[in-house]
Amino acid sequence: MTTIDTALPQTPTAVRREALYFALRNGKLLVGLGVILILLGTAVIGPVLLGRAANDYVGLPMQSPSSEYWFGTNTFGQDIFVQFVYGLRTTFEVGALGGGIAAVIGMAVGFIAGYRGGMVDEVLNMLTNIILVIPTLAVLLIINAYLGIRSVGVQALFIGLTSWPWAARAIRAQTFSLRTRDFVDLARLSGMPSRKIILREIAPNMSSYLFMTFILLFGGSILIASSLDFIGLGPTEGVSLGLMLQNAHQWSALHLGLWWWFIPPGAGITAVVGALYVANVGLDEVFNPKLRET
Amino acid sequence: MRQYFGRKLLIYGLTFFMAVTINWMIPRFMPGDPVAGMLARARVTQPEAVEAMRAYYTNLFGFDLPIWKQYLNFWAALLHGDFGISVWVFPTPVSTVILGAVPYTLALMIPAVLLSWVVGNRLGAYAARRKLLDNSVLPIGYVLTAMPYMWLAVILAWGLGVVAGIFPVAGGYSFAMRPNWSWEFLGDLALHWTLPFASLFLVALGGWAIGMRNMIIYELESDYSNYLAALGAPQRLIRRYAFRNAVLPQITGLALQLGVLVAGALVTEIVFSYPGLGSLILKAIQNQDLFLLQGTFLFIVLGVLIANFIIDVVYVVVDPRTRAGMAGAAA
Amino acid sequence: MSLTVTDLKVYYRTLKGEVKALDGISFSVADNEILGLAGESGCGKTTLGKGLIRMDGRMKHIGGTVELDGETLPIGDDARMNPYRFHKVSLIPQYSMSAMNPTRKIGKMVGELVRSRGVKLDRDELHARLDQVSLPREVLDRYPIELSGGMKQRMVMVISTLLNPSLLIADEITSALDVSTQKAVAKALVGFRDAGFVKSMIFITHDISLTYQIADTIMVMYAGKLAEKAPAHTIVSAPRHPYAQLLINSLPEVGVRYADKRLSGIPGSPPSLLDPPSGCRFRDRCPLAFAKCAEEEPPAVEVEPDHFVACWKA
């Protein structure tokens, strides 16, 4: 597309402005982002407004949804809406923390392996591949069962420590292709240290890609955490959407017909993760013109 | 090609080695006395049984031996197929308990994974760059793939099981039946199998469809597609080529997704009390049966490694480039 | 007259408006003629090449006609254009290295492609053409990845011309090759014309010296318009348009040591085609520009037989 390139000189600001232009017109991005912001707002502000602890016993058990208890109550007389709001908060915490840790490890490994090449790459690649094939959940089962995870933070930490390999692999491949580009060569020739080259030259050139990787890791962490919670290896303090599902299942919500107990937590997880994925596709279309629908 | 498989096998060997080592290390380097903890939490009431178990486990951990010897003994036992004795169903060997559950998990996973992969790929390929279909396949795919496996399982169990009463919602077969080879029993098995299968299939389906759709769009933009189009080749041919090329990364994707799929199968089984490894894990956790849990862990790792290797072989068969001895899939 | 293009306009739709990449160009190519199309990046030569066979999604046919062997080509209508592709108009793309499906054996792919266009593959003919470009017949049983760059290039040339098209568009096909391979490829193209595999050819390149070696006629484009079109030796030895003159002068000459004499480029850059200036589009960079150049656009005038120049001073 030489024709276009010369006709419209692409300065960084122009690229950014163009990205913004498409971002504001991308339905997927806007819908995804909108849903995330609404849920995030609920998770952040909700608990303050409610003024109740998550597991308070507030009224009669097994009440169906009403104006007083929006999502009804469970068999213990706990307000499911209150639990939902607190659970949503936990979900975001696990996602941000687990996804964040995984992203940091993935980037470090990916950048170093891709930029250094050679022996370092071989070793890191081997490590990545080994952790990649071990089923994450199975490892977490063992760790959590012995450690007896108490807090959301520790749960997220272990999720982060085990779910980075695919990200590392993807980032390595990207770094590898950027490594031989002129501007990187130039920086190298001018004597810039490797760390600086990675942070100043390589990372900014794939920032959109890194951000999308983080989003996927975020969603992945949430799903893994919910599975752990459901198996009974969730945090023993507080409440999470996965724990709500586990409780509902364990206390026969299914057979008692308490649909308001198990629908909201799963819907919450699906909404958060789904919105993240959809926003991610939107971002992809914004940054990758080939995918835009014409 | 030999190098390709050699590398893969090395990785799988190292992975298994690491898994076994983790398995060995965790109970030993955790604070506290694992035997006492396990027995205290295990619901065993008869004093003589407790004594027998204590003697057995202390011997098994072999705490009086040097660390390296404990480690070697652990491997030796493992290679003899000895995973220890279950606490929950004392004194059944863990391997027996696991082998009883494995067929259920495999019967659930293999059809669900393969079918969802095939159908999802077809669906995604068909939807790509076809506006109307894309607009329905894409959102449904995203909702499905964002669902926690157990939630769809719970909803199906509730809707089709409890409310509609079409399918049973618990167990691998009816309580009233004894396993045998009669048609009646097989029919009962199939009936119990349907819902767990359906929920596993549906969640996985969404991911494959979306992945394929994106891959096809990418392939349709590729040079060889443009060349074919410039020479006036019909869309059918271009799409067929694109599909064939897009399937290759999806095969790799299958290997990458195995861990997630296993996790999905485990929680789905728990929802339906399906007597596979997932339910076993739940029992092991509830009864603090760490031997059973560790044995199951090793079994799952082994299963995933074998599946990975099978996928590698399939990849070589399908992608001519690896066969031609040229640049192949990254190891 | 094999190909006649009259006042062709093809624009790109972009965010900021329409880029007038090809803004009213007229020329013709005779039977057995190889037309070399030269100009710097962004002059519209690739747009012209694409426009004649298959426009991409953002290109729009604004006006003008293209006539091939007496038939008007429906270039703006993708579906109606399809019967002409491959049979009448064919393309050797820029991206020959990746033009073949990586997961099909080449022979099988060719068979499927040809059959999909309703033609039965003539194996003997295919073999003869492989011989012509000195490719061993075994390549048909290989995957593209097993071929070298030059082999892939020649294979694509064979595929593109298999149905004996009237018009062949070769778009920057040599830019990815080293100099010796470039020559071989250029020669092979001439061979194809001489053997009658193709009637006429448009050879698009930014490399005038290479064009000179194979083209009968050279057309120099600037900013979406024709600047000068003349027999190859005329363009090289006596260009009339100031842009063509500067372009020719900027070429290195054999025997000259450039340590002593600096190679000069053309100062300035082409105008934006989003909103091109009125009058002559080259005038900002033109050493000869005068008042009239800003007021009125110079038409392409036939200053002598087969020699067209769009310049007030020519």
PDB file of C-alpha atoms in Angstrom, chain B residues 222-235 237 240-242 244-245 248 318-321 323-324 326-327, chain C residues 53-54 82 85-86 89-91 93 95 98-104 108-109 112-113 116-117 143 145-146 156 159-160:
ATOM      1  CA  SER B 222      -3.121 -13.452   3.108  1.00  0.00           C
ATOM      2  CA  ASP B 223      -1.119 -13.224  -0.079  1.00  0.00           C
ATOM      3  CA  TYR B 224      -2.091 -16.589  -1.484  1.00  0.00           C
ATOM      4  CA  SER B 225      -5.779 -15.739  -1.044  1.00  0.00           C
ATOM      5  CA  ASN B 226      -5.300 -12.429  -2.806  1.00  0.00           C
ATOM      6  CA  TYR B 227      -3.450 -14.117  -5.638  1.00  0.00           C
ATOM      7  CA  LEU B 228      -6.188 -16.688  -6.090  1.00  0.00           C
ATOM      8  CA  ALA B 229      -8.802 -13.940  -6.052  1.00  0.00           C
ATOM      9  CA  ALA B 230      -6.851 -11.918  -8.618  1.00  0.00           C
ATOM     10  CA  LEU B 231      -6.851 -14.970 -10.863  1.00  0.00           C
ATOM     11  CA  GLY B 232     -10.601 -15.192 -10.418  1.00  0.00           C
ATOM     12  CA  ALA B 233     -10.684 -18.400  -8.371  1.00  0.00           C
ATOM     13  CA  PRO B 234     -14.113 -18.972  -6.828  1.00  0.00           C
ATOM     14  CA  GLN B 235     -14.674 -18.111  -3.172  1.00  0.00           C
ATOM     15  CA  LEU B 237     -11.684 -22.704  -3.420  1.00  0.00           C
ATOM     16  CA  ARG B 240     -11.154 -24.241   1.332  1.00  0.00           C
ATOM     17  CA  TYR B 241      -7.482 -23.322   1.234  1.00  0.00           C
ATOM     18  CA  ALA B 242      -7.911 -20.788   4.001  1.00  0.00           C
ATOM     19  CA  ARG B 244      -6.905 -25.882   5.660  1.00  0.00           C
ATOM     20  CA  ASN B 245      -4.263 -23.371   6.665  1.00  0.00           C
ATOM     21  CA  LEU B 248      -3.101 -25.907  11.698  1.00  0.00           C
ATOM     22  CA  VAL B 318      -1.358 -32.731   8.677  1.00  0.00           C
ATOM     23  CA  ASP B 319       1.254 -30.016   8.093  1.00  0.00           C
ATOM     24  CA  PRO B 320       3.385 -30.871   5.065  1.00  0.00           C
ATOM     25  CA  ARG B 321       6.002 -28.344   6.106  1.00  0.00           C
ATOM     26  CA  ARG B 323       7.159 -33.463   7.106  1.00  0.00           C
ATOM     27  CA  ALA B 324       9.251 -31.837   4.418  1.00  0.00           C
ATOM     28  CA  MET B 326      11.656 -27.581   6.739  1.00  0.00           C
ATOM     29  CA  ALA B 327      10.559 -24.950   9.184  1.00  0.00           C
TER      30      ALA B 327
ATOM     31  CA  ILE C  53      -7.465  -6.713 -12.552  1.00  0.00           C
ATOM     32  CA  ARG C  54      -8.827  -6.576  -9.016  1.00  0.00           C
ATOM     33  CA  ASN C  82     -14.287 -12.296 -12.634  1.00  0.00           C
ATOM     34  CA  ARG C  85      -9.443 -12.579 -14.753  1.00  0.00           C
ATOM     35  CA  PHE C  86      -6.788 -15.169 -15.536  1.00  0.00           C
ATOM     36  CA  VAL C  89      -6.111 -10.295 -17.716  1.00  0.00           C
ATOM     37  CA  SER C  90      -3.595 -11.877 -15.412  1.00  0.00           C
ATOM     38  CA  LEU C  91      -1.241 -10.762 -12.691  1.00  0.00           C
ATOM     39  CA  PRO C  93       2.009 -10.041  -7.937  1.00  0.00           C
ATOM     40  CA  TYR C  95       4.362 -10.970  -3.268  1.00  0.00           C
ATOM     41  CA  SER C  98       4.077 -15.992  -0.616  1.00  0.00           C
ATOM     42  CA  ALA C  99       1.570 -16.206  -3.449  1.00  0.00           C
ATOM     43  CA  MET C 100       1.211 -19.971  -3.370  1.00  0.00           C
ATOM     44  CA  ASN C 101      -0.782 -21.860  -0.775  1.00  0.00           C
ATOM     45  CA  PRO C 102       1.873 -23.156   1.633  1.00  0.00           C
ATOM     46  CA  THR C 103       0.054 -26.393   2.423  1.00  0.00           C
ATOM     47  CA  ARG C 104      -0.705 -27.678  -1.065  1.00  0.00           C
ATOM     48  CA  LYS C 108      -2.105 -29.987  -7.146  1.00  0.00           C
ATOM     49  CA  MET C 109      -2.765 -26.335  -6.474  1.00  0.00           C
ATOM     50  CA  GLU C 112      -7.331 -27.064  -8.695  1.00  0.00           C
ATOM     51  CA  LEU C 113      -6.980 -23.443  -9.682  1.00  0.00           C
ATOM     52  CA  SER C 116     -11.961 -23.948 -10.918  1.00  0.00           C
ATOM     53  CA  ARG C 117     -11.784 -21.627 -13.929  1.00  0.00           C
ATOM     54  CA  TYR C 143       5.491 -27.533  -1.442  1.00  0.00           C
ATOM     55  CA  ILE C 145       8.508 -23.770   1.048  1.00  0.00           C
ATOM     56  CA  GLU C 146      10.838 -26.227  -0.649  1.00  0.00           C
ATOM     57  CA  VAL C 156       4.226 -17.904 -10.228  1.00  0.00           C
ATOM     58  CA  ILE C 159       0.940 -20.111 -13.283  1.00  0.00           C
ATOM     59  CA  SER C 160      -0.159 -16.572 -14.104  1.00  0.00           C
TER      60      SER C 160
END
